[in-house]
CSV table of N, CA and C in Angstrom, one decimal:
chain,number,residue,atom,x,y,z
I,1,MET,N,9.8,-17.5,15.4
I,1,MET,CA,9.0,-16.7,14.5
I,1,MET,C,8.2,-15.7,15.3
I,2,GLY,N,7.9,-15.9,16.6
I,2,GLY,CA,7.2,-15.0,17.4
I,2,GLY,C,7.7,-13.6,17.5
I,3,LYS,N,9.0,-13.5,17.3
I,3,LYS,CA,9.7,-12.2,17.4
I,3,LYS,C,9.3,-11.2,16.3
I,4,VAL,N,8.9,-11.8,15.1
I,4,VAL,CA,8.5,-10.9,14.0
I,4,VAL,C,7.0,-10.7,13.9
I,5,PHE,N,6.3,-11.3,14.8
I,5,PHE,CA,4.8,-11.2,14.8
I,5,PHE,C,4.5,-9.7,14.8
I,6,GLY,N,3.7,-9.2,13.9
I,6,GLY,CA,3.3,-7.8,13.8
I,6,GLY,C,4.3,-6.9,13.3
I,7,LEU,N,5.4,-7.3,12.9
I,7,LEU,CA,6.5,-6.5,12.3
I,7,LEU,C,6.0,-5.7,11.1
I,8,PHE,N,5.3,-6.3,10.2
I,8,PHE,CA,4.9,-5.6,9.0
I,8,PHE,C,3.7,-4.8,9.2
I,9,THR,N,2.9,-4.9,10.3
I,9,THR,CA,1.7,-4.1,10.5
I,9,THR,C,2.0,-3.0,11.4
I,10,MET,N,3.1,-3.0,12.1
I,10,MET,CA,3.4,-2.0,13.1
I,10,MET,C,3.3,-0.5,12.6
I,11,ALA,N,3.9,-0.3,11.4
I,11,ALA,CA,3.9,1.1,10.9
I,11,ALA,C,2.4,1.6,10.7
I,12,PHE,N,1.6,0.7,10.3
I,12,PHE,CA,0.2,1.1,10.0
I,12,PHE,C,-0.6,1.2,11.3
I,13,SER,N,-0.3,0.4,12.3
I,13,SER,CA,-0.9,0.6,13.6
I,13,SER,C,-0.5,1.9,14.2
I,14,ILE,N,0.7,2.3,14.1
I,14,ILE,CA,1.2,3.6,14.6
I,14,ILE,C,0.6,4.8,13.9
I,15,SER,N,0.5,4.7,12.5
I,15,SER,CA,0.0,5.8,11.7
I,15,SER,C,-1.5,5.9,11.7
I,16,GLY,N,-2.2,4.8,12.2
I,16,GLY,CA,-3.7,4.9,12.2
I,16,GLY,C,-4.3,4.5,10.8
I,17,GLN,N,-3.5,4.1,9.9
I,17,GLN,CA,-4.0,3.8,8.6
I,17,GLN,C,-4.7,2.4,8.6
I,18,PRO,N,-5.8,2.3,7.9
I,18,PRO,CA,-6.5,1.0,7.9
I,18,PRO,C,-5.7,0.0,7.0
I,19,ALA,N,-5.6,-1.2,7.5
I,19,ALA,CA,-4.9,-2.2,6.7
I,19,ALA,C,-5.6,-3.6,6.8
I,20,ILE,N,-5.5,-4.4,5.8
I,20,ILE,CA,-6.1,-5.7,5.9
I,20,ILE,C,-5.2,-6.7,5.2
I,21,SER,N,-5.2,-7.9,5.8
I,21,SER,CA,-4.4,-9.0,5.2
I,21,SER,C,-5.4,-10.0,4.7
I,22,LEU,N,-5.2,-10.4,3.5
I,22,LEU,CA,-6.1,-11.4,2.8
I,22,LEU,C,-5.4,-12.6,2.3
I,23,PRO,N,-5.9,-13.8,2.6
I,23,PRO,CA,-5.4,-15.0,2.0
I,23,PRO,C,-5.7,-15.0,0.5
I,24,VAL,N,-4.8,-15.3,-0.4
I,24,VAL,CA,-5.1,-15.3,-1.8
I,24,VAL,C,-4.6,-16.5,-2.6
I,25,HIS,N,-3.9,-17.4,-1.9
I,25,HIS,CA,-3.4,-18.6,-2.6
I,25,HIS,C,-2.8,-19.6,-1.6
I,26,ILE,N,-2.8,-20.8,-2.1
I,26,ILE,CA,-2.1,-21.9,-1.3
I,26,ILE,C,-1.1,-22.5,-2.3
I,27,THR,N,0.1,-22.6,-1.8
I,27,THR,CA,1.2,-23.2,-2.6
I,27,THR,C,1.0,-24.7,-2.8
I,28,PRO,N,1.6,-25.3,-3.8
I,28,PRO,CA,1.5,-26.8,-3.9
I,28,PRO,C,1.9,-27.5,-2.7
I,29,GLU,N,2.8,-26.9,-1.9
I,29,GLU,CA,3.2,-27.5,-0.6
I,29,GLU,C,2.2,-27.3,0.5
I,30,GLY,N,1.1,-26.5,0.3
I,30,GLY,CA,0.1,-26.3,1.3
I,30,GLY,C,0.3,-25.1,2.1
I,31,LEU,N,1.3,-24.2,1.7
I,31,LEU,CA,1.5,-23.0,2.5
I,31,LEU,C,0.6,-21.9,2.0
I,32,PRO,N,0.1,-21.1,3.0
I,32,PRO,CA,-0.8,-20.0,2.6
I,32,PRO,C,0.0,-18.8,2.1
I,33,VAL,N,-0.5,-18.1,1.1
I,33,VAL,CA,0.1,-16.9,0.6
I,33,VAL,C,-0.9,-15.8,0.8
I,34,GLY,N,-0.5,-14.6,1.3
I,34,GLY,CA,-1.4,-13.5,1.5
I,34,GLY,C,-0.9,-12.2,0.9
I,35,VAL,N,-1.8,-11.2,1.0
I,35,VAL,CA,-1.4,-9.9,0.5
I,35,VAL,C,-2.0,-8.9,1.6
I,36,GLN,N,-1.2,-7.9,1.8
I,36,GLN,CA,-1.6,-6.9,2.8
I,36,GLN,C,-1.9,-5.6,2.0
I,37,VAL,N,-3.1,-5.1,2.2
I,37,VAL,CA,-3.5,-3.9,1.5
I,37,VAL,C,-3.7,-2.8,2.5
I,38,VAL,N,-3.2,-1.6,2.2
I,38,VAL,CA,-3.3,-0.4,3.1
I,38,VAL,C,-3.9,0.7,2.4
I,39,ALA,N,-4.8,1.5,3.1
I,39,ALA,CA,-5.4,2.6,2.5
I,39,ALA,C,-5.1,3.9,3.3
I,40,ASN,N,-5.4,5.0,2.8
I,40,ASN,CA,-5.2,6.3,3.5
I,40,ASN,C,-6.1,6.3,4.8
I,41,SER,N,-5.8,7.1,5.7
I,41,SER,CA,-6.6,7.2,6.9
I,41,SER,C,-8.0,7.6,6.6
I,42,GLY,N,-9.0,7.0,7.2
I,42,GLY,CA,-10.4,7.3,6.9
I,42,GLY,C,-10.9,6.6,5.7
I,43,ARG,N,-10.2,5.8,5.0
I,43,ARG,CA,-10.7,5.2,3.8
I,43,ARG,C,-10.9,3.7,4.0
I,44,GLU,N,-11.5,3.3,5.1
I,44,GLU,CA,-11.9,1.9,5.3
I,44,GLU,C,-12.8,1.4,4.2
I,45,ASP,N,-13.7,2.4,3.7
I,45,ASP,CA,-14.6,2.0,2.6
I,45,ASP,C,-13.9,1.5,1.4
I,46,LEU,N,-12.8,2.1,1.0
I,46,LEU,CA,-12.0,1.7,-0.1
I,46,LEU,C,-11.3,0.4,0.2
I,47,LEU,N,-10.8,0.2,1.4
I,47,LEU,CA,-10.1,-1.0,1.7
I,47,LEU,C,-11.1,-2.2,1.7
I,48,LEU,N,-12.3,-2.0,2.2
I,48,LEU,CA,-13.3,-3.1,2.2
I,48,LEU,C,-13.8,-3.4,0.8
I,49,ALA,N,-13.9,-2.4,-0.1
I,49,ALA,CA,-14.3,-2.6,-1.4
I,49,ALA,C,-13.2,-3.4,-2.2
I,50,ILE,N,-12.0,-3.1,-2.0
I,50,ILE,CA,-10.9,-3.8,-2.6
I,50,ILE,C,-10.9,-5.3,-2.1
I,51,ALA,N,-11.1,-5.5,-0.8
I,51,ALA,CA,-11.1,-6.8,-0.3
I,51,ALA,C,-12.3,-7.6,-0.9
I,52,ALA,N,-13.4,-7.0,-1.0
I,52,ALA,CA,-14.6,-7.7,-1.6
I,52,ALA,C,-14.3,-8.1,-3.1
I,53,ARG,N,-13.7,-7.2,-3.8
I,53,ARG,CA,-13.3,-7.5,-5.2
I,53,ARG,C,-12.3,-8.7,-5.3
I,54,LEU,N,-11.3,-8.6,-4.5
I,54,LEU,CA,-10.3,-9.7,-4.4
I,54,LEU,C,-11.0,-11.1,-4.1
I,55,GLU,N,-11.9,-11.0,-3.1
I,55,GLU,CA,-12.6,-12.2,-2.7
I,55,GLU,C,-13.4,-12.8,-3.9
I,56,GLU,N,-14.0,-11.9,-4.6
I,56,GLU,CA,-14.9,-12.3,-5.7
I,56,GLU,C,-14.0,-12.9,-6.8
I,57,ALA,N,-12.9,-12.2,-7.1
I,57,ALA,CA,-12.0,-12.6,-8.3
I,57,ALA,C,-11.2,-13.9,-8.0
I,58,ILE,N,-10.7,-14.0,-6.8
I,58,ILE,CA,-9.9,-15.1,-6.4
I,58,ILE,C,-10.6,-16.3,-5.9
I,59,GLY,N,-11.7,-16.0,-5.2
I,59,GLY,CA,-12.5,-17.1,-4.6
I,59,GLY,C,-11.7,-17.7,-3.4
I,60,TRP,N,-11.0,-16.9,-2.6
I,60,TRP,CA,-10.1,-17.5,-1.6
I,60,TRP,C,-10.9,-18.1,-0.5
I,61,GLN,N,-12.2,-17.7,-0.3
I,61,GLN,CA,-13.0,-18.3,0.7
I,61,GLN,C,-13.3,-19.8,0.5
I,62,LYS,N,-13.0,-20.3,-0.7
I,62,LYS,CA,-13.2,-21.7,-1.0
I,62,LYS,C,-11.9,-22.5,-0.8
I,63,ILE,N,-10.8,-21.8,-0.6
I,63,ILE,CA,-9.5,-22.4,-0.4
I,63,ILE,C,-9.3,-23.0,1.0
I,64,VAL,N,-9.0,-24.3,1.1
I,64,VAL,CA,-8.9,-24.9,2.4
I,64,VAL,C,-7.4,-25.3,2.5
I,65,PRO,N,-6.6,-24.7,3.4
I,65,PRO,CA,-5.3,-25.1,3.6
I,65,PRO,C,-5.1,-26.5,4.2
I,66,SER,N,-4.1,-27.2,3.9
I,66,SER,CA,-3.8,-28.5,4.5
I,66,SER,C,-3.3,-28.2,5.9
I,67,THR,N,-3.8,-29.0,6.9
I,67,THR,CA,-3.4,-28.9,8.3
I,67,THR,C,-2.1,-29.7,8.6
I,68,GLY,N,-1.8,-30.6,7.6
I,68,GLY,CA,-0.6,-31.4,7.8
I,68,GLY,C,-0.8,-32.6,8.7
I,69,PHE,N,-2.0,-32.8,9.1
I,69,PHE,CA,-2.3,-34.0,10.0
I,69,PHE,C,-2.8,-35.1,9.2
């Protein structure tokens, strides 16, 4: 899996667009599910506002994934 690390963020790193990945769910099997949100260049304010709204609506900060141990 190491070969695909950063594959989905590379385009935004190159373009300079702000992007954020947020945990939003844990499957019944204990696997994390996330969403990546991207904004136009210079719109970090919008990106952080969206992240705050998602955090409030979903409550992901209370989700604790299983470590499998």
